[in-house]
mmCIF file of C-alpha atoms in Angstrom:
data_model
loop_
_atom_site.group_PDB
_atom_site.id
_atom_site.type_symbol
_atom_site.label_atom_id
_atom_site.label_comp_id
_atom_site.label_asym_id
_atom_site.label_seq_id
_atom_site.Cartn_x
_atom_site.Cartn_y
_atom_site.Cartn_z
ATOM 1 C CA ILE F 177 -1.184 13.048 1.221
ATOM 2 C CA LEU F 178 -0.914 16.375 2.440
ATOM 3 C CA ASN F 179 -2.184 17.210 5.783
ATOM 4 C CA VAL F 180 -2.709 20.478 7.102
ATOM 5 C CA GLU F 181 -3.302 22.167 10.110
ATOM 6 C CA GLN F 182 -6.058 24.615 10.780
ATOM 7 C CA SER F 183 -5.182 27.818 13.216
ATOM 8 C CA PRO F 184 -8.057 28.102 15.292
ATOM 9 C CA GLN F 185 -10.186 25.776 16.376
ATOM 10 C CA SER F 186 -12.429 28.355 16.852
ATOM 11 C CA LEU F 187 -13.508 31.776 16.003
ATOM 12 C CA HIS F 188 -15.509 34.328 17.728
ATOM 13 C CA VAL F 189 -16.813 37.695 15.953
ATOM 14 C CA GLN F 190 -19.277 40.015 16.311
ATOM 15 C CA GLU F 191 -21.671 40.444 13.609
ATOM 16 C CA GLY F 192 -20.590 43.621 10.525
ATOM 17 C CA ASP F 193 -16.251 42.528 11.973
ATOM 18 C CA SER F 194 -13.743 41.599 9.298
ATOM 19 C CA THR F 195 -11.911 38.339 10.049
ATOM 20 C CA ASN F 196 -9.668 35.268 8.449
ATOM 21 C CA PHE F 197 -8.434 32.425 9.783
ATOM 22 C CA THR F 198 -5.475 30.214 8.662
ATOM 23 C CA CYS F 199 -5.217 27.081 6.630
ATOM 24 C CA SER F 200 -1.018 25.864 7.304
ATOM 25 C CA PHE F 201 0.724 22.836 5.424
ATOM 26 C CA PRO F 202 4.109 21.310 3.797
ATOM 27 C CA SER F 203 5.615 23.324 1.261
ATOM 28 C CA SER F 204 6.628 20.342 -0.779
ATOM 29 C CA ASN F 205 4.409 18.178 -1.909
ATOM 30 C CA PHE F 206 1.755 20.439 -2.481
ATOM 31 C CA TYR F 207 -1.024 20.332 -5.304
ATOM 32 C CA ALA F 208 -3.080 21.961 -4.230
ATOM 33 C CA LEU F 209 -5.273 24.268 -1.736
ATOM 34 C CA HIS F 210 -9.454 23.604 -1.028
ATOM 35 C CA TRP F 211 -11.419 25.436 1.474
ATOM 36 C CA TYR F 212 -14.744 24.422 2.216
ATOM 37 C CA ARG F 213 -17.801 25.959 4.258
ATOM 38 C CA TRP F 214 -19.054 23.483 7.058
ATOM 39 C CA GLU F 215 -22.865 24.088 8.408
ATOM 40 C CA THR F 216 -24.819 21.185 10.756
ATOM 41 C CA ALA F 217 -25.908 19.186 9.279
ATOM 42 C CA LYS F 218 -25.134 20.247 5.392
ATOM 43 C CA SER F 219 -23.108 19.376 2.655
ATOM 44 C CA PRO F 220 -19.775 20.671 2.589
ATOM 45 C CA GLU F 221 -19.556 23.470 0.440
ATOM 46 C CA ALA F 222 -16.906 24.030 -1.980
ATOM 47 C CA LEU F 223 -15.655 27.830 -1.588
ATOM 48 C CA PHE F 224 -12.464 27.900 -4.159
ATOM 49 C CA VAL F 225 -9.663 25.900 -5.428
ATOM 50 C CA MET F 226 -5.904 27.064 -4.869
ATOM 51 C CA THR F 227 -3.100 26.183 -6.929
ATOM 52 C CA LEU F 228 -0.220 28.847 -8.290
ATOM 53 C CA ASN F 229 1.418 30.927 -5.188
ATOM 54 C CA GLY F 230 0.482 34.097 -4.877
ATOM 55 C CA ASP F 231 -2.955 33.249 -5.925
ATOM 56 C CA GLU F 232 -6.240 35.509 -4.913
ATOM 57 C CA LYS F 233 -9.770 34.252 -4.935
ATOM 58 C CA LYS F 234 -12.707 36.246 -4.001
ATOM 59 C CA LYS F 235 -16.778 35.042 -3.679
ATOM 60 C CA GLY F 236 -19.169 37.825 -2.491
ATOM 61 C CA ARG F 237 -17.178 39.167 0.239
ATOM 62 C CA ILE F 238 -15.328 35.495 0.753
ATOM 63 C CA SER F 239 -11.776 35.974 -0.564
ATOM 64 C CA ALA F 240 -8.342 33.658 -0.317
ATOM 65 C CA THR F 241 -4.668 33.590 -0.818
ATOM 66 C CA LEU F 242 -1.855 30.845 -1.155
ATOM 67 C CA ASN F 243 2.114 31.328 -0.266
ATOM 68 C CA THR F 244 3.272 27.736 -1.198
ATOM 69 C CA LYS F 245 6.553 29.175 -0.796
ATOM 70 C CA GLU F 246 5.533 29.239 2.928
ATOM 71 C CA GLY F 247 2.959 26.674 2.651
ATOM 72 C CA TYR F 248 -0.757 28.948 4.187
ATOM 73 C CA SER F 249 -3.680 29.597 2.939
ATOM 74 C CA TYR F 250 -5.753 32.318 4.949
ATOM 75 C CA LEU F 251 -9.478 33.295 4.431
ATOM 76 C CA TYR F 252 -10.851 36.400 4.814
ATOM 77 C CA ILE F 253 -14.439 37.096 5.016
ATOM 78 C CA LYS F 254 -15.467 40.903 5.467
ATOM 79 C CA GLY F 255 -17.966 42.188 7.835
ATOM 80 C CA SER F 256 -19.712 38.682 9.646
ATOM 81 C CA GLN F 257 -22.891 37.882 9.144
ATOM 82 C CA PRO F 258 -24.696 35.710 11.003
ATOM 83 C CA GLU F 259 -25.387 33.433 8.092
ATOM 84 C CA ASP F 260 -21.521 32.997 7.514
ATOM 85 C CA SER F 261 -21.358 30.638 10.770
ATOM 86 C CA ALA F 262 -19.464 27.635 9.814
ATOM 87 C CA THR F 263 -17.035 24.872 9.895
ATOM 88 C CA TYR F 264 -14.040 26.195 7.538
ATOM 89 C CA LEU F 265 -12.169 23.056 6.722
ATOM 90 C CA CYS F 266 -8.829 23.733 4.119
ATOM 91 C CA PRO F 267 -8.002 19.887 3.422
ATOM 92 C CA GLY F 268 -4.564 18.863 1.113
ATOM 93 C CA ASP F 269 -4.315 17.732 -2.271
ATOM 94 C CA SER F 270 -1.243 15.833 -3.066
ATOM 95 C CA GLY F 271 -2.288 15.112 -6.423
ATOM 96 C CA GLY F 272 -1.956 11.939 -6.057
ATOM 97 C CA GLY F 273 -4.884 11.100 -9.277
ATOM 98 C CA ALA F 274 -8.239 10.058 -7.563
ATOM 99 C CA ASP F 275 -7.370 9.754 -3.526
ATOM 100 C CA GLY F 276 -9.505 11.594 -1.350
ATOM 101 C CA LEU F 277 -8.288 15.388 0.567
ATOM 102 C CA THR F 278 -6.615 15.140 3.282
ATOM 103 C CA PHE F 279 -8.264 17.805 5.912
ATOM 104 C CA GLY F 280 -7.819 19.158 9.181
ATOM 105 C CA LYS F 281 -10.416 19.677 12.410
ATOM 106 C CA GLY F 282 -11.646 22.542 10.704
ATOM 107 C CA THR F 283 -13.119 26.875 12.376
ATOM 108 C CA HIS F 284 -15.006 26.744 13.866
ATOM 109 C CA LEU F 285 -16.566 30.638 13.139
ATOM 110 C CA ILE F 286 -19.393 31.294 15.385
ATOM 111 C CA ILE F 287 -20.541 34.764 14.153
ATOM 112 C CA GLN F 288 -22.437 36.838 16.971
ATOM 113 C CA PRO F 289 -25.471 39.673 16.553
ATOM 114 C CA SER M 173 -26.781 19.239 -13.367
ATOM 115 C CA GLN M 174 -24.940 16.346 -11.314
ATOM 116 C CA THR M 175 -26.292 15.803 -7.843
ATOM 117 C CA ILE M 176 -25.573 13.192 -5.198
ATOM 118 C CA HIS M 177 -27.945 11.018 -2.974
ATOM 119 C CA GLN M 178 -27.131 10.158 0.341
ATOM 120 C CA TRP M 179 -28.975 8.602 2.355
ATOM 121 C CA PRO M 180 -29.961 7.792 5.652
ATOM 122 C CA ALA M 181 -29.570 10.915 6.782
ATOM 123 C CA THR M 182 -29.924 9.403 10.976
ATOM 124 C CA LEU M 183 -29.038 6.222 11.983
ATOM 125 C CA VAL M 184 -29.517 4.352 15.120
ATOM 126 C CA GLN M 185 -28.075 0.880 15.396
ATOM 127 C CA PRO M 186 -27.031 -1.232 18.540
ATOM 128 C CA VAL M 187 -23.501 -2.790 18.191
ATOM 129 C CA GLY M 188 -23.226 -5.588 16.968
ATOM 130 C CA SER M 189 -25.665 -5.105 14.090
ATOM 131 C CA PRO M 190 -25.179 -4.347 10.308
ATOM 132 C CA LEU M 191 -24.644 -1.680 8.457
ATOM 133 C CA SER M 192 -26.101 -0.268 4.476
ATOM 134 C CA LEU M 193 -25.423 2.800 3.413
ATOM 135 C CA GLU M 194 -26.288 4.519 0.443
ATOM 136 C CA CYS M 195 -24.681 7.267 -1.842
ATOM 137 C CA THR M 196 -25.615 7.744 -5.741
ATOM 138 C CA VAL M 197 -24.864 9.849 -7.986
ATOM 139 C CA GLU M 198 -27.090 11.161 -11.126
ATOM 140 C CA GLY M 199 -25.838 13.418 -14.316
ATOM 141 C CA THR M 200 -22.171 12.393 -14.082
ATOM 142 C CA SER M 201 -20.615 8.921 -15.658
ATOM 143 C CA ASN M 202 -17.279 6.784 -14.031
ATOM 144 C CA PRO M 203 -16.536 10.318 -11.243
ATOM 145 C CA ASN M 204 -14.665 8.789 -8.584
ATOM 146 C CA LEU M 205 -16.194 8.276 -5.325
ATOM 147 C CA TYR M 206 -15.728 8.851 -1.620
ATOM 148 C CA TRP M 207 -16.656 7.751 1.308
ATOM 149 C CA TYR M 208 -15.070 10.051 4.638
ATOM 150 C CA ARG M 209 -16.001 9.831 8.362
ATOM 151 C CA GLN M 210 -15.355 12.656 11.293
ATOM 152 C CA ALA M 211 -15.413 11.135 14.137
ATOM 153 C CA ALA M 212 -16.526 13.308 17.692
ATOM 154 C CA GLY M 213 -13.868 15.378 17.858
ATOM 155 C CA ARG M 214 -11.977 15.056 14.819
ATOM 156 C CA GLY M 215 -11.653 16.441 11.162
ATOM 157 C CA LEU M 216 -12.594 14.017 8.269
ATOM 158 C CA GLN M 217 -10.922 11.301 7.509
ATOM 159 C CA LEU M 218 -11.188 9.520 3.893
ATOM 160 C CA LEU M 219 -12.493 5.583 4.024
ATOM 161 C CA PHE M 220 -12.010 4.239 1.214
ATOM 162 C CA TYR M 221 -12.988 5.242 -3.201
ATOM 163 C CA SER M 222 -13.663 4.162 -6.073
ATOM 164 C CA VAL M 223 -12.313 4.957 -9.425
ATOM 165 C CA GLY M 224 -14.367 2.744 -11.547
ATOM 166 C CA ILE M 225 -16.855 0.136 -11.179
ATOM 167 C CA GLY M 226 -15.714 -3.441 -8.320
ATOM 168 C CA GLN M 227 -12.284 -0.907 -7.720
ATOM 169 C CA ILE M 228 -12.462 -0.257 -3.910
ATOM 170 C CA SER M 229 -9.363 1.570 -2.179
ATOM 171 C CA SER M 230 -8.728 1.631 0.823
ATOM 172 C CA GLU M 231 -7.567 3.872 3.483
ATOM 173 C CA VAL M 232 -7.307 3.121 6.495
ATOM 174 C CA PRO M 233 -8.001 0.070 8.007
ATOM 175 C CA GLN M 234 -11.521 -0.840 9.820
ATOM 176 C CA ASN M 235 -14.925 -2.777 10.345
ATOM 177 C CA LEU M 236 -15.725 -1.758 6.975
ATOM 178 C CA SER M 237 -15.724 -2.280 3.323
ATOM 179 C CA ALA M 238 -17.450 -0.727 0.816
ATOM 180 C CA SER M 239 -18.674 -1.630 -3.063
ATOM 181 C CA ARG M 240 -19.244 0.140 -5.917
ATOM 182 C CA PRO M 241 -21.678 -2.084 -7.901
ATOM 183 C CA GLN M 242 -22.522 0.590 -9.769
ATOM 184 C CA ASP M 243 -20.565 3.338 -12.333
ATOM 185 C CA ARG M 244 -22.950 5.503 -9.878
ATOM 186 C CA GLN M 245 -24.056 4.011 -6.802
ATOM 187 C CA PHE M 246 -21.409 3.528 -3.650
ATOM 188 C CA ILE M 247 -22.674 1.560 -0.260
ATOM 189 C CA LEU M 248 -20.702 1.767 2.812
ATOM 190 C CA SER M 249 -20.813 -1.796 5.652
ATOM 191 C CA SER M 250 -20.034 -3.378 7.727
ATOM 192 C CA LYS M 251 -21.380 -6.515 8.694
ATOM 193 C CA LYS M 252 -20.867 -5.997 12.804
ATOM 194 C CA LEU M 253 -20.607 -2.138 14.519
ATOM 195 C CA LEU M 254 -19.309 -1.740 17.028
ATOM 196 C CA LEU M 255 -18.740 1.209 19.124
ATOM 197 C CA SER M 256 -16.235 3.424 17.375
ATOM 198 C CA ASP M 257 -18.488 3.447 14.533
ATOM 199 C CA SER M 258 -20.081 6.252 15.423
ATOM 200 C CA GLY M 259 -19.586 9.074 13.331
ATOM 201 C CA PHE M 260 -20.489 11.277 10.909
ATOM 202 C CA TYR M 261 -20.238 9.421 6.631
ATOM 203 C CA LEU M 262 -19.978 11.917 4.189
ATOM 204 C CA CYS M 263 -20.638 10.857 0.058
ATOM 205 C CA ALA M 264 -18.253 12.298 -2.310
ATOM 206 C CA TRP M 265 -17.893 12.158 -5.911
ATOM 207 C CA SER M 266 -15.847 14.570 -7.857
ATOM 208 C CA GLU M 267 -14.271 14.453 -11.935
ATOM 209 C CA GLY M 268 -10.584 13.553 -12.192
ATOM 210 C CA GLY M 269 -8.310 16.691 -10.617
ATOM 211 C CA SER M 270 -11.588 19.197 -9.722
ATOM 212 C CA GLY M 271 -12.870 20.172 -6.019
ATOM 213 C CA GLN M 272 -15.517 17.417 -4.598
ATOM 214 C CA VAL M 273 -18.928 17.606 -4.196
ATOM 215 C CA PHE M 274 -20.186 16.413 -1.143
ATOM 216 C CA GLY M 275 -23.358 14.505 -0.021
ATOM 217 C CA SER M 276 -25.205 15.751 2.740
ATOM 218 C CA GLY M 277 -24.078 12.721 5.398
ATOM 219 C CA THR M 278 -25.585 10.240 7.860
ATOM 220 C CA GLN M 279 -25.140 10.774 11.230
ATOM 221 C CA LEU M 280 -24.477 7.108 12.365
ATOM 222 C CA SER M 281 -25.243 6.054 16.504
ATOM 223 C CA VAL M 282 -24.396 2.829 17.491
ATOM 224 C CA LEU M 283 -25.257 2.116 20.639
#
Protein backbone atom coordinates (compact mmCIF):
# COMPACT_ATOMS: atom_id res chain seq x y z
CA ILE A 1 0.00 0.00 0.00
CA LEU A 2 1.28 3.47 -0.89
CA ASN A 3 -0.63 6.00 1.22
CA VAL A 4 -0.84 9.51 -0.15
CA GLU A 5 -1.70 12.90 1.30
CA GLN A 6 -2.97 15.73 -0.82
CA SER A 7 -2.88 19.43 -0.10
CA PRO A 8 -4.68 21.66 -0.03
CA GLN A 9 -8.02 19.89 0.37
CA SER A 10 -9.80 22.79 -1.29
CA LEU A 11 -8.59 25.56 -3.56
CA HIS A 12 -10.32 28.58 -5.11
CA VAL A 13 -8.56 30.10 -8.11
CA GLN A 14 -9.48 33.02 -10.32
CA GLU A 15 -10.06 32.22 -13.97
CA GLY A 16 -6.87 32.81 -15.94
CA ASP A 17 -4.55 32.30 -12.98
CA SER A 18 -2.17 29.38 -12.78
CA THR A 19 -2.18 27.03 -9.81
CA ASN A 20 -0.57 23.95 -8.41
CA PHE A 21 -1.14 21.43 -5.66
CA THR A 22 0.73 18.64 -3.97
CA CYS A 23 0.61 14.91 -3.49
CA SER A 24 2.94 13.47 -0.82
CA PHE A 25 3.85 9.84 -0.29
CA PRO A 26 6.43 7.72 1.53
CA SER A 27 9.34 7.15 -0.82
CA SER A 28 10.17 3.75 0.63
CA ASN A 29 7.68 1.58 -1.25
CA PHE A 30 6.98 3.70 -4.27
CA TYR A 31 6.10 2.05 -7.56
CA ALA A 32 3.92 4.56 -9.39
CA LEU A 33 1.68 7.54 -8.84
CA HIS A 34 -1.42 8.26 -10.85
CA TRP A 35 -3.21 11.56 -11.34
CA TYR A 36 -6.95 11.62 -11.99
CA ARG A 37 -9.43 14.39 -12.57
CA TRP A 38 -12.87 13.73 -11.12
CA GLU A 39 -15.93 15.80 -11.88
CA THR A 40 -19.07 15.30 -9.81
CA ALA A 41 -21.31 12.47 -11.07
CA LYS A 42 -18.75 11.43 -13.70
CA SER A 43 -16.01 8.82 -13.93
CA PRO A 44 -12.54 9.78 -12.73
CA GLU A 45 -10.48 10.61 -15.79
CA ALA A 46 -6.88 9.43 -15.95
CA LEU A 47 -4.40 12.25 -16.49
CA PHE A 48 -0.91 10.86 -15.87
CA VAL A 49 0.99 7.85 -14.62
CA MET A 50 4.25 8.90 -12.98
CA THR A 51 6.92 6.29 -12.38
CA LEU A 52 10.46 7.66 -12.66
CA ASN A 53 12.12 10.22 -10.42
CA GLY A 54 12.25 13.49 -12.31
CA ASP A 55 9.33 12.58 -14.57
CA GLU A 56 7.55 15.55 -16.04
CA LYS A 57 4.40 14.98 -18.07
CA LYS A 58 2.13 17.40 -19.86
CA LYS A 59 -1.39 17.29 -21.26
CA GLY A 60 -2.54 20.61 -22.66
CA ARG A 61 -2.47 23.19 -19.86
CA ILE A 62 -1.94 20.53 -17.18
CA SER A 63 1.43 19.15 -16.22
CA ALA A 64 2.85 17.04 -13.41
CA THR A 65 6.26 16.42 -11.88
CA LEU A 66 7.56 13.64 -9.67
CA ASN A 67 10.24 13.51 -6.99
CA THR A 68 10.45 9.98 -5.59
CA LYS A 69 13.46 10.72 -3.35
CA GLU A 70 11.61 13.33 -1.33
CA GLY A 71 8.19 11.78 -1.87
CA TYR A 72 6.05 14.30 -3.70
CA SER A 73 4.36 15.07 -6.96
CA TYR A 74 3.04 18.44 -8.13
CA LEU A 75 0.18 19.04 -10.50
CA TYR A 76 0.21 22.37 -12.33
CA ILE A 77 -2.61 24.03 -14.22
CA LYS A 78 -1.69 26.97 -16.40
CA GLY A 79 -4.29 29.64 -17.16
CA SER A 80 -7.16 28.02 -15.22
CA GLN A 81 -10.53 27.74 -16.95
CA PRO A 82 -13.96 27.03 -15.42
CA GLU A 83 -13.91 23.54 -16.93
CA ASP A 84 -10.85 22.75 -14.78
CA SER A 85 -13.09 22.76 -11.72
CA ALA A 86 -12.99 19.22 -10.34
CA THR A 87 -11.46 17.08 -7.64
CA TYR A 88 -7.92 15.98 -8.47
CA LEU A 89 -6.82 12.61 -7.10
CA CYS A 90 -3.33 11.11 -6.92
CA PRO A 91 -3.65 7.48 -5.92
CA GLY A 92 -0.49 5.65 -4.97
CA ASP A 93 0.57 2.34 -6.42
CA SER A 94 3.01 0.18 -4.45
CA GLY A 95 3.29 -2.31 -7.28
CA GLY A 96 1.72 -5.14 -5.34
CA GLY A 97 0.17 -6.65 -8.42
CA ALA A 98 -3.54 -6.51 -9.10
CA ASP A 99 -4.52 -4.80 -5.87
CA GLY A 100 -6.03 -1.41 -6.27
CA LEU A 101 -4.78 2.11 -5.92
CA THR A 102 -4.67 3.91 -2.56
CA PHE A 103 -6.56 7.18 -2.73
CA GLY A 104 -6.31 10.29 -0.61
CA LYS A 105 -9.16 12.75 -0.19
CA GLY A 106 -8.12 14.74 -3.23
CA THR A 107 -7.82 18.45 -3.91
CA HIS A 108 -11.14 20.10 -4.72
CA LEU A 109 -10.41 22.88 -7.23
CA ILE A 110 -12.93 25.62 -7.93
CA ILE A 111 -12.25 28.10 -10.71
CA GLN A 112 -14.04 31.39 -10.19
CA PRO A 113 -14.99 33.42 -13.29
CA SER B 1 -12.30 0.13 -27.76
CA GLN B 2 -12.90 -0.81 -24.16
CA THR B 3 -15.92 0.44 -22.27
CA ILE B 4 -17.17 -0.05 -18.76
CA HIS B 5 -20.81 0.06 -17.72
CA GLN B 6 -22.06 0.47 -14.20
CA TRP B 7 -25.65 0.66 -13.01
CA PRO B 8 -27.80 1.99 -11.56
CA ALA B 9 -26.58 5.59 -11.36
CA THR B 10 -28.53 6.30 -8.18
CA LEU B 11 -30.23 4.07 -5.66
CA VAL B 12 -32.22 4.72 -2.51
CA GLN B 13 -32.71 1.68 -0.31
CA PRO B 14 -34.16 1.12 3.18
CA VAL B 15 -32.00 -0.26 5.97
CA GLY B 16 -32.09 -4.06 5.96
CA SER B 17 -32.86 -4.40 2.27
CA PRO B 18 -30.60 -6.29 -0.16
CA LEU B 19 -28.25 -4.68 -2.66
CA SER B 20 -26.95 -5.62 -6.07
CA LEU B 21 -24.77 -3.32 -8.15
CA GLU B 22 -23.52 -4.54 -11.49
CA CYS B 23 -20.49 -3.66 -13.56
CA THR B 24 -19.58 -4.99 -16.98
CA VAL B 25 -16.58 -4.37 -19.21
CA GLU B 26 -16.46 -4.68 -22.98
CA GLY B 27 -13.59 -4.86 -25.42
CA THR B 28 -11.05 -6.62 -23.23
CA SER B 29 -10.37 -10.07 -21.85
CA ASN B 30 -9.38 -11.15 -18.35
CA PRO B 31 -9.27 -7.64 -16.90
CA ASN B 32 -8.55 -6.91 -13.25
CA LEU B 33 -11.79 -5.58 -11.76
CA TYR B 34 -12.29 -3.35 -8.72
CA TRP B 35 -15.01 -1.96 -6.47
CA TYR B 36 -14.35 1.28 -4.61
CA ARG B 37 -16.49 3.32 -2.26
CA GLN B 38 -16.36 6.97 -1.26
CA ALA B 39 -18.16 7.60 2.00
CA ALA B 40 -19.12 11.17 2.92
CA GLY B 41 -16.04 13.26 3.69
CA ARG B 42 -13.59 10.48 2.90
CA GLY B 43 -11.38 9.38 0.03
CA LEU B 44 -11.98 6.48 -2.30
CA GLN B 45 -11.51 3.17 -0.51
CA LEU B 46 -10.85 -0.12 -2.28
CA LEU B 47 -13.46 -2.71 -1.28
CA PHE B 48 -12.77 -5.69 -3.54
CA TYR B 49 -10.66 -6.67 -6.48
CA SER B 50 -10.67 -9.65 -8.79
CA VAL B 51 -8.04 -11.06 -11.12
CA GLY B 52 -10.28 -13.70 -12.67
CA ILE B 53 -13.60 -15.52 -12.65
CA GLY B 54 -14.55 -16.55 -9.15
CA GLN B 55 -11.46 -14.91 -7.63
CA ILE B 56 -12.31 -12.18 -5.15
CA SER B 57 -10.00 -10.39 -2.73
CA SER B 58 -11.45 -8.25 0.02
CA GLU B 59 -9.55 -5.28 1.35
CA VAL B 60 -11.69 -4.38 4.34
CA PRO B 61 -14.11 -6.33 6.53
CA GLN B 62 -17.61 -5.14 5.88
CA ASN B 63 -21.23 -5.84 5.22
CA LEU B 64 -20.71 -6.28 1.49
CA SER B 65 -19.63 -9.09 -0.80
CA ALA B 66 -18.53 -9.30 -4.41
CA SER B 67 -18.78 -11.91 -7.11
CA ARG B 68 -17.39 -12.40 -10.60
CA PRO B 69 -19.60 -14.93 -12.36
CA GLN B 70 -18.22 -14.09 -15.81
CA ASP B 71 -14.92 -12.75 -17.08
CA ARG B 72 -16.19 -9.22 -17.64
CA GLN B 73 -18.89 -8.99 -14.98
CA PHE B 74 -18.38 -7.82 -11.41
CA ILE B 75 -21.22 -7.64 -8.90
CA LEU B 76 -21.35 -5.94 -5.51
CA SER B 77 -23.96 -7.28 -3.11
CA SER B 78 -25.32 -7.08 0.37
CA LYS B 79 -27.96 -9.20 2.09
CA LYS B 80 -28.94 -6.44 4.53
CA LEU B 81 -27.89 -2.85 4.04
CA LEU B 82 -26.73 -0.66 6.92
CA LEU B 83 -26.87 3.12 7.13
CA SER B 84 -23.07 3.12 6.95
CA ASP B 85 -23.21 1.51 3.50
CA SER B 86 -24.31 4.83 2.00
CA GLY B 87 -21.80 6.31 -0.38
CA PHE B 88 -20.62 6.61 -3.93
CA TYR B 89 -19.56 3.28 -5.46
CA LEU B 90 -17.20 3.03 -8.36
CA CYS B 91 -16.27 0.04 -10.47
CA ALA B 92 -12.96 0.04 -12.34
CA TRP B 93 -10.88 -2.20 -14.56
CA SER B 94 -7.24 -2.43 -15.51
CA GLU B 95 -4.87 -4.53 -17.55
CA GLY B 96 -1.57 -5.38 -15.92
CA GLY B 97 0.36 -2.38 -14.68
CA SER B 98 -1.59 0.30 -16.52
CA GLY B 99 -3.84 2.78 -14.79
CA GLN B 100 -7.43 2.01 -13.96
CA VAL B 101 -10.49 3.04 -15.96
CA PHE B 102 -13.57 3.85 -13.91
CA GLY B 103 -17.27 3.42 -14.45
CA SER B 104 -19.69 6.29 -13.95
CA GLY B 105 -20.51 5.36 -10.37
CA THR B 106 -23.58 4.62 -8.26
CA GLN B 107 -24.77 6.98 -5.55
CA LEU B 108 -26.31 4.77 -2.86
CA SER B 109 -28.40 6.27 -0.10
CA VAL B 110 -29.52 3.94 2.69
CA LEU B 111 -32.38 5.40 4.71
